[in-house]
Tab-separated table of C-alpha atoms in Angstrom:
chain	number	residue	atom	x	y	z
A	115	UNK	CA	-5.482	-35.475	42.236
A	116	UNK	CA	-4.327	-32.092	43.402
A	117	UNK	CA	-4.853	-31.138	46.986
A	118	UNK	CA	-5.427	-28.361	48.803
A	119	UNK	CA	-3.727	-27.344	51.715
A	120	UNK	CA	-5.653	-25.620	54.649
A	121	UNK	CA	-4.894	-23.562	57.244
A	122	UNK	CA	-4.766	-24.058	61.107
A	123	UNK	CA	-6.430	-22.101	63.825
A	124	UNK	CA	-4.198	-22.353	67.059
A	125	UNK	CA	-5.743	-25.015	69.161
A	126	UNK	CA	-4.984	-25.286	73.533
A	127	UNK	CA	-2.196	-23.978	75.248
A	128	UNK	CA	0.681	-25.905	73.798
A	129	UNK	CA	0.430	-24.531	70.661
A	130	UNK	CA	-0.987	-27.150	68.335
A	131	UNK	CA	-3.271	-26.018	65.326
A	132	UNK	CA	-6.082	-27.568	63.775
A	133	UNK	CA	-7.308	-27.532	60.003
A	134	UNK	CA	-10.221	-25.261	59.862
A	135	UNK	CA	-11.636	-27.188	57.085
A	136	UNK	CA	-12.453	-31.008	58.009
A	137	UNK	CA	-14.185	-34.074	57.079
A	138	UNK	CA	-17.184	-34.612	59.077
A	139	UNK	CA	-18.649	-38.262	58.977
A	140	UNK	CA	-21.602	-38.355	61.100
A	141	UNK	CA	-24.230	-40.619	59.241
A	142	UNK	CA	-21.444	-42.305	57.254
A	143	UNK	CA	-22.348	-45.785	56.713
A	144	UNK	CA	-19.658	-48.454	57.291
A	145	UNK	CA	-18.113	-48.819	54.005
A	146	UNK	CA	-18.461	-45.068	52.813
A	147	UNK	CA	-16.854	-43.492	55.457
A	148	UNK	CA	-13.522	-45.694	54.609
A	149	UNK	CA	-13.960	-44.391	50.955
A	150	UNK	CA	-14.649	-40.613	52.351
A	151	UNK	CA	-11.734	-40.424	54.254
A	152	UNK	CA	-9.131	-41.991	51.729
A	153	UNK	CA	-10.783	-39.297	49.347
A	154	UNK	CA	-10.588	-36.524	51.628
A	155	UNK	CA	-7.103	-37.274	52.889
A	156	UNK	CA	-5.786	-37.763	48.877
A	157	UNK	CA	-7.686	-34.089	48.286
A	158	UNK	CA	-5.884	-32.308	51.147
A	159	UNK	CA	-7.769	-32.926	54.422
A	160	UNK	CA	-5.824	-33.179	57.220
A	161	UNK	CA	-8.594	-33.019	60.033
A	162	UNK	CA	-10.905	-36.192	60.313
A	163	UNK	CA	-14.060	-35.649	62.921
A	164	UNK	CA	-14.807	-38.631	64.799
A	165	UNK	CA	-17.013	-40.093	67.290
A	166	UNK	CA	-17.844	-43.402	69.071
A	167	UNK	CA	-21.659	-42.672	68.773
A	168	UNK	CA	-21.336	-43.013	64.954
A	169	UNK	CA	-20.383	-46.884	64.488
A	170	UNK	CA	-17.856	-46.230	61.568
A	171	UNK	CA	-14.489	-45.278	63.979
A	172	UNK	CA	-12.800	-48.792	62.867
A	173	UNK	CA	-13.789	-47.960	58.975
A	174	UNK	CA	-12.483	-44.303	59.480
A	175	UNK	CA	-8.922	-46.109	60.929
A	176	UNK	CA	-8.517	-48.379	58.392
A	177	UNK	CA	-8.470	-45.641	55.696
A	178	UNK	CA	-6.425	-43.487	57.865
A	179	UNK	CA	-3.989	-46.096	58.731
A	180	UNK	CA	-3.597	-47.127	55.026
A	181	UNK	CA	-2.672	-43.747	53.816
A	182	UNK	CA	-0.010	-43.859	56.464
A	183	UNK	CA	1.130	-47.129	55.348
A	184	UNK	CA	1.358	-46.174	51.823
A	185	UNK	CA	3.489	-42.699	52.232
A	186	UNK	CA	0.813	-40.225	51.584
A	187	UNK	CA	0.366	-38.514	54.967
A	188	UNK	CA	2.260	-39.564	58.280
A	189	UNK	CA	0.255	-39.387	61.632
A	190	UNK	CA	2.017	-36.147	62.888
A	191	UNK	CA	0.057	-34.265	59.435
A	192	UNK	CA	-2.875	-35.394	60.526
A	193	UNK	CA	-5.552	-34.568	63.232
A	194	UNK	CA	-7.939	-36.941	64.445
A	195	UNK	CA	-11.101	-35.905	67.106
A	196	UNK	CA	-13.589	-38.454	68.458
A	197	UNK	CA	-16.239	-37.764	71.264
A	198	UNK	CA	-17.111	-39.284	74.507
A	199	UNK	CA	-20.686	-40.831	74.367
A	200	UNK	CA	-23.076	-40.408	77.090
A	201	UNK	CA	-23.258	-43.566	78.487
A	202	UNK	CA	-19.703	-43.471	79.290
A	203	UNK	CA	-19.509	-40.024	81.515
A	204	UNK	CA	-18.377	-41.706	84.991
A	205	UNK	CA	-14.643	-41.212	85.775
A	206	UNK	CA	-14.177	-44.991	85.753
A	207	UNK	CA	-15.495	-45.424	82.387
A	208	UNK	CA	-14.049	-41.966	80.537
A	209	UNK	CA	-10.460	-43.743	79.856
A	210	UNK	CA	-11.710	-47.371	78.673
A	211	UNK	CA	-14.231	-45.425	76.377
A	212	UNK	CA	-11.500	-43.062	74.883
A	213	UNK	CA	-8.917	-46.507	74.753
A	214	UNK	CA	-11.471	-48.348	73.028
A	215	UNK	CA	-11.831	-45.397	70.081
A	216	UNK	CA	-8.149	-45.700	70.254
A	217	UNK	CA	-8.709	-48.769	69.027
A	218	UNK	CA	-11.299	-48.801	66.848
A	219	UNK	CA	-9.151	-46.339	64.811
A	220	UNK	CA	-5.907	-47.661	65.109
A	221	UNK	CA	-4.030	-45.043	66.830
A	222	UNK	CA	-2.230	-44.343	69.512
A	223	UNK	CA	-2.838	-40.953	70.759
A	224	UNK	CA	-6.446	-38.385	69.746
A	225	UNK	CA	-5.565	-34.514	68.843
A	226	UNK	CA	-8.538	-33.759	70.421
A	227	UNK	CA	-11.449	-35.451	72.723
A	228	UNK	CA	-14.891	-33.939	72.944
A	229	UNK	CA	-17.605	-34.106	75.616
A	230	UNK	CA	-20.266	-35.117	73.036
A	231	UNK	CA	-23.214	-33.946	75.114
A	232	UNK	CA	-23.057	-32.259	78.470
A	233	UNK	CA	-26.231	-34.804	79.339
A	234	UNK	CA	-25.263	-38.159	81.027
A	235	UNK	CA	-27.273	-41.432	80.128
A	236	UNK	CA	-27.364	-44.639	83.184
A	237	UNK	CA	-24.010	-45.887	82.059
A	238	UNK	CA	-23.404	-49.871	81.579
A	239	UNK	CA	-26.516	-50.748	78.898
A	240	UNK	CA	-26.980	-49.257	75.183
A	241	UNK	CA	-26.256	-46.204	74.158
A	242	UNK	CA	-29.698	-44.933	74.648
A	243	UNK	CA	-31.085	-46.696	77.821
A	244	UNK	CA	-34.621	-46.356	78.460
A	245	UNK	CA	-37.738	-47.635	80.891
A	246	UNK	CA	-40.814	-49.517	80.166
A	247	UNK	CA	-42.011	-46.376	79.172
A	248	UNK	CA	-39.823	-45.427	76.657
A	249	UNK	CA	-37.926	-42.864	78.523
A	250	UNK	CA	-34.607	-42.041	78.242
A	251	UNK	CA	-32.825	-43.174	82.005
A	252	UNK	CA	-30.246	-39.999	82.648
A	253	UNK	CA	-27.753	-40.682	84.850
A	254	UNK	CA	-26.691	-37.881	87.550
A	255	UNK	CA	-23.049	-37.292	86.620
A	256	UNK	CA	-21.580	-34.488	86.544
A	257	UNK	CA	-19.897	-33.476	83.522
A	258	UNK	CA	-17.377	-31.641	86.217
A	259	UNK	CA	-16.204	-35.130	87.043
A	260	UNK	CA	-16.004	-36.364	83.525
A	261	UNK	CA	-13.890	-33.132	82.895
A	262	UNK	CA	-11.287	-34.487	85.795
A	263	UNK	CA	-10.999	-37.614	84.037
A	264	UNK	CA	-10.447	-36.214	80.795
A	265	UNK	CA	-7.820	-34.113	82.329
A	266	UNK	CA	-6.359	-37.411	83.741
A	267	UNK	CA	-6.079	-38.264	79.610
A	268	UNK	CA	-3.992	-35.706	78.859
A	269	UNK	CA	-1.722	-36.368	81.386
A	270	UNK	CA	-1.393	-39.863	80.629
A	271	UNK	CA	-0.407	-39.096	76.731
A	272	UNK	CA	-3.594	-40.342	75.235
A	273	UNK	CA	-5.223	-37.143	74.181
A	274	UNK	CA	-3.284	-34.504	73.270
A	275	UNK	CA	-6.181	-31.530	73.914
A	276	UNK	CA	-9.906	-31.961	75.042
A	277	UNK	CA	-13.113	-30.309	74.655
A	278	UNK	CA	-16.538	-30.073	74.903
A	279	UNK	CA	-19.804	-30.387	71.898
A	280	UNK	CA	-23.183	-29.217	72.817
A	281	UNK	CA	-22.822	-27.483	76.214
A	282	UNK	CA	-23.818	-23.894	76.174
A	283	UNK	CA	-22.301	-21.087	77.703
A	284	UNK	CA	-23.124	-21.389	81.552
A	285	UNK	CA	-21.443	-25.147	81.462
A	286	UNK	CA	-18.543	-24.122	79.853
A	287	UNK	CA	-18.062	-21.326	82.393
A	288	UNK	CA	-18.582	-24.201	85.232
A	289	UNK	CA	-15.832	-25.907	83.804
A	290	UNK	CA	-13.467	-22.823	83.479
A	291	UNK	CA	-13.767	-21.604	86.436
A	292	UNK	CA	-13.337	-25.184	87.881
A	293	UNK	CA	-10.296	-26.791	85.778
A	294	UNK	CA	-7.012	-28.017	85.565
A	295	UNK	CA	-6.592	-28.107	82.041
A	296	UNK	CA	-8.825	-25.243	79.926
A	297	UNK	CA	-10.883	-26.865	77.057
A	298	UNK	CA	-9.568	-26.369	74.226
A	299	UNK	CA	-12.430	-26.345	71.324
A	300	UNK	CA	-16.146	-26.430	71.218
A	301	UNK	CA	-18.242	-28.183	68.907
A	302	UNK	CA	-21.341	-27.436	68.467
A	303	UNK	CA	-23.762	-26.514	65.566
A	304	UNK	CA	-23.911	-23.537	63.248
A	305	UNK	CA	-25.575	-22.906	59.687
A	306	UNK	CA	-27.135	-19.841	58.672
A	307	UNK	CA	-30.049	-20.696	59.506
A	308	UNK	CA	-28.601	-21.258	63.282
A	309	UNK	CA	-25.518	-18.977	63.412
A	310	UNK	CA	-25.477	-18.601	67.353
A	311	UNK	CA	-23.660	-15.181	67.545
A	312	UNK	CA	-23.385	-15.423	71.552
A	313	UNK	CA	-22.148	-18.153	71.817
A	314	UNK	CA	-19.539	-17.728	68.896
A	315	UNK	CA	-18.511	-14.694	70.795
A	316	UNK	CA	-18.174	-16.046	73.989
A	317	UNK	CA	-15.779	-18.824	73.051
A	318	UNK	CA	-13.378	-16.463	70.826
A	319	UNK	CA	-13.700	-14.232	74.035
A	320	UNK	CA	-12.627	-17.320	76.228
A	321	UNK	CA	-9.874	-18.886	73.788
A	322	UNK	CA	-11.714	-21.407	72.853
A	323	UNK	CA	-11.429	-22.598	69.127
A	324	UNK	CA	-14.846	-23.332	67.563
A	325	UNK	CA	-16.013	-26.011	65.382
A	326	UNK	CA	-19.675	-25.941	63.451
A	327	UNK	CA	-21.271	-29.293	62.711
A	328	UNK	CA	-23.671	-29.627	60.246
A	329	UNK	CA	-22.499	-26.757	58.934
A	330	UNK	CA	-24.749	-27.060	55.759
A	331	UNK	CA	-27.967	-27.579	57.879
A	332	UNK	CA	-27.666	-31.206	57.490
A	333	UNK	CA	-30.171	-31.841	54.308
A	334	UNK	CA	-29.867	-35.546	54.316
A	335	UNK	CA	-31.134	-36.029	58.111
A	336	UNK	CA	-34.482	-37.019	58.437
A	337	UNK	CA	-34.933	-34.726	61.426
A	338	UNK	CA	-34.843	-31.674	59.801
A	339	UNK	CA	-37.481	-29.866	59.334
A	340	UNK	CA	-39.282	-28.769	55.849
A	341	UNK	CA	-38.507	-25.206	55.896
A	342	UNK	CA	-34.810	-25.557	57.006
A	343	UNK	CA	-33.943	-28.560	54.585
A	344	UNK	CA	-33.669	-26.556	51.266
A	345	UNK	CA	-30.625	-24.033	52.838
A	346	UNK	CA	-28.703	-24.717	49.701
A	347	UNK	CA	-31.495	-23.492	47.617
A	348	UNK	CA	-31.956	-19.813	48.781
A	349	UNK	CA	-31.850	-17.194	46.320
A	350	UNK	CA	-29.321	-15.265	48.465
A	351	UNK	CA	-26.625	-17.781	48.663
A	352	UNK	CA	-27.030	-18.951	45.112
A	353	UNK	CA	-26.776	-15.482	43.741
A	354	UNK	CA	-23.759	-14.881	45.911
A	355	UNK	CA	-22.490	-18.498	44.270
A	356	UNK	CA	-22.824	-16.717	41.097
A	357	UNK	CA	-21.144	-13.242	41.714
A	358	UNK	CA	-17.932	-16.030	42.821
A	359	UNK	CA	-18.059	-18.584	40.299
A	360	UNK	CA	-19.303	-21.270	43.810
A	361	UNK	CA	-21.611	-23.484	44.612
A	362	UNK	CA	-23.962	-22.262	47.810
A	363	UNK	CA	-22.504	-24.830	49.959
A	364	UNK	CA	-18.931	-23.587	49.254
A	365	UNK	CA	-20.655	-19.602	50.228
A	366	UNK	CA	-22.228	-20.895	53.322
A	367	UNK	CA	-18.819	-22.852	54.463
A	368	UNK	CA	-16.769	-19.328	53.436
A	369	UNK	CA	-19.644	-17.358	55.821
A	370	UNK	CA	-18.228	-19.746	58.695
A	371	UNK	CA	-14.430	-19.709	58.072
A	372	UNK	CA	-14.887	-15.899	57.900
A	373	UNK	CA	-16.053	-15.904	61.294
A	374	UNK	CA	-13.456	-18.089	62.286
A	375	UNK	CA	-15.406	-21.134	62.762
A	376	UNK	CA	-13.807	-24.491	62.002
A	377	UNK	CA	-16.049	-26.263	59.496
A	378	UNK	CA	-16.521	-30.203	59.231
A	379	UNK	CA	-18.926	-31.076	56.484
A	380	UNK	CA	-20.123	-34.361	55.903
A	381	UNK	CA	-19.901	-36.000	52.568
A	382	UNK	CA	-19.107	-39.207	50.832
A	383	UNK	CA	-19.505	-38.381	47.194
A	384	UNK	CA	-16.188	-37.328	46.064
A	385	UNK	CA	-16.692	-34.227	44.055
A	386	UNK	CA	-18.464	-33.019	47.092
A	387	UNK	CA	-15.548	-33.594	49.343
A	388	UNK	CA	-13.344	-32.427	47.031
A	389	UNK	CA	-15.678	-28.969	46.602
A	390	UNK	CA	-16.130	-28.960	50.127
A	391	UNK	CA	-12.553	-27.634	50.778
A	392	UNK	CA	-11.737	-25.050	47.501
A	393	UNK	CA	-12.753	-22.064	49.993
A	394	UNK	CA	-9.357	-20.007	50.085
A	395	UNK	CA	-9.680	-18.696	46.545
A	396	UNK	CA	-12.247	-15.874	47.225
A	397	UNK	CA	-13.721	-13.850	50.371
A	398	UNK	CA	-17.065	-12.266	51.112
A	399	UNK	CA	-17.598	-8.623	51.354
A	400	UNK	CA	-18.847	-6.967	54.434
A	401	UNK	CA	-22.082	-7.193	52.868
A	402	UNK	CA	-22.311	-10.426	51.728
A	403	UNK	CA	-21.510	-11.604	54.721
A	404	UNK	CA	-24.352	-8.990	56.096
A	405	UNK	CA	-26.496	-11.005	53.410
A	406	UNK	CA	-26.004	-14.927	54.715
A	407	UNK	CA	-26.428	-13.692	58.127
A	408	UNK	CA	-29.839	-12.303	57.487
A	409	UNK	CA	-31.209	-16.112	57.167
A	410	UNK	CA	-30.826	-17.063	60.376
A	411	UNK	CA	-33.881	-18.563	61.614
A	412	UNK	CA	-32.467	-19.415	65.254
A	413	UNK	CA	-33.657	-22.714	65.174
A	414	UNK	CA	-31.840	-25.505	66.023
A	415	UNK	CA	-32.003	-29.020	64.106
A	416	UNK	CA	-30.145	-32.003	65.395
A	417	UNK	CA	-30.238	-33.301	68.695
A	418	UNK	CA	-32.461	-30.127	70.469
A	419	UNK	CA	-33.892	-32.337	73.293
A	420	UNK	CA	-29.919	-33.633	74.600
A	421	UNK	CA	-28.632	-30.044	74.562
A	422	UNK	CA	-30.032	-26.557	76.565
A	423	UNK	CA	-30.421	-23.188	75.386
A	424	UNK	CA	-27.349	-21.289	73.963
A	425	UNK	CA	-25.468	-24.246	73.699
């Protein structure tokens, strides 16, 4: 298979960079995700998006660590990011959860750790603890202190940059104006039909690299709603398709790169991967780009009642 190589966006202080295509693999199933990454990795994909939340970190390492057994990528090509869950937020559990992704994927050290919600859950039970009631039992941690611990990460050699998914602008301020080390990359997400022009500002304003999930509006979650689950089907980014000889998701993922957003979209069928990163052959116009933007819809569809406004 011929791969494709990708560029980097400079990532932290220390000059590291980071793919600005990558493999996203939230709703992977066990099984899949191995196959998606040893796919992705064999097609050019360097950058792997993890998390604990998602149950598949141990499938993700074993195809990782396999294609550095066999020859085809060493560890130093690559770069891996998991996320913090929300049950874990408390400085005395940040490390053990970040060792025990470690683990899961075989590694050693993470390019990059993310904050995966700004919201802390009562820490110790499952990953979504709730009453009698069916509420969800928040915990009153402050993501300040998980930030310190984080910090502590770094300095110990186990991450080599952190950052922060799902907190809007006003948190990450709090944590700039009250750091040791700056965050390095925000995750959060971004389609057309959510393109969140403040806060993309804001973070190229700050230095912060950022990094769109569900950057094709996430068709295959069973949250979305009607009228945002056919994004690959409007006229607008088909005809633009045509005018480039690519498919809409290929337009929508050029839309984001051009606005120097790192993409991660999710797939497990291999022609889909494989499409997923042939975006450096062609760029929008001014106008085209004029075009995409004119779907946003400003609506947000994974996750809304876990994150605040602008974030």
């Amino acid at each position: 298979m011929e791969s494709c190589r990708v560029p980097g966006a400079t990532i932290g202080t220390a000059g590291a960079t980071i793919p600005v295509v990558g493999l996203g693999t939230w709703r992977s199933q066990a099984g899949h995700a191995r196959e998606a990454v040893q796919c992705a990795i064999d097609a050019g994909y360097r950058h792997i998006d993890c998390a604990f939340h998602y149950g598949n970190e141990a499938d993700i390492g074993r195809a990782i660590n396999e294609k550095i057994a066999d020859g085809h990528v060493n560890r130093e090509d690559l770069f891996i990011v998991s996320k913090l869950w929300n049950t874990f937020h408390s400085s005395e559990d940040v490390k053990p959860a970040l060792q025990k992704s470690l683990q899961n994927l075989g590694l050693t050290y993470l390019d990059l750790y993310l904050i995966h919600f700004p919201t802390a859950f009562q820490r110790g039970g499952p990953a979504y603890p709730r009453n009698d009631n069916g509420q969800l039992l928040y915990a009153d941690t402050h993501y300040l202190e998980t930030w310190q611990a984080l910090e502590k990460c770094v300095d110990e050699g186990l991450v080599r940059n952190i950052g922060l998914s799902n907190f809007n602008s006003l948190q990450i301020q709090d944590i700039l104006d009250n750091c040791r080390i700056r965050p390095a990359n925000l995750q959060v997400e971004i389609h057309p039909y959510f393109s969140q022009d403040g806060l993309v500002e804001y973070c190229h304003r700050e230095g912060l690299t950022i990094t769109a999930y569900s950057p094709l509006a996430s068709p295959d979650n069973p949250g979305t709603l009607p009228e945002c689950s056919r994004l690959l089907e409007e006229p607008t980014l088909l005809r633009l398709g045509t005018k480039y000889n690519k498919s809409a998701a290929q337009v929508v993922l050029r839309w984001l790169l051009q606005r120097k957003i790192v993409v991660i979209p999710k797939s497990v069928t291999p022609s889909r991967i494989k499409e997923n990163i042939q975006l450096f052959d062609f760029e929008l116009t001014t106008d085209d780009m004029a075009s995409v933007k004119a779907l946003d819809k400003h609506t947000r569809l994974v996750a809304s009642y876990l994150i605040n406004k602008d974030g």
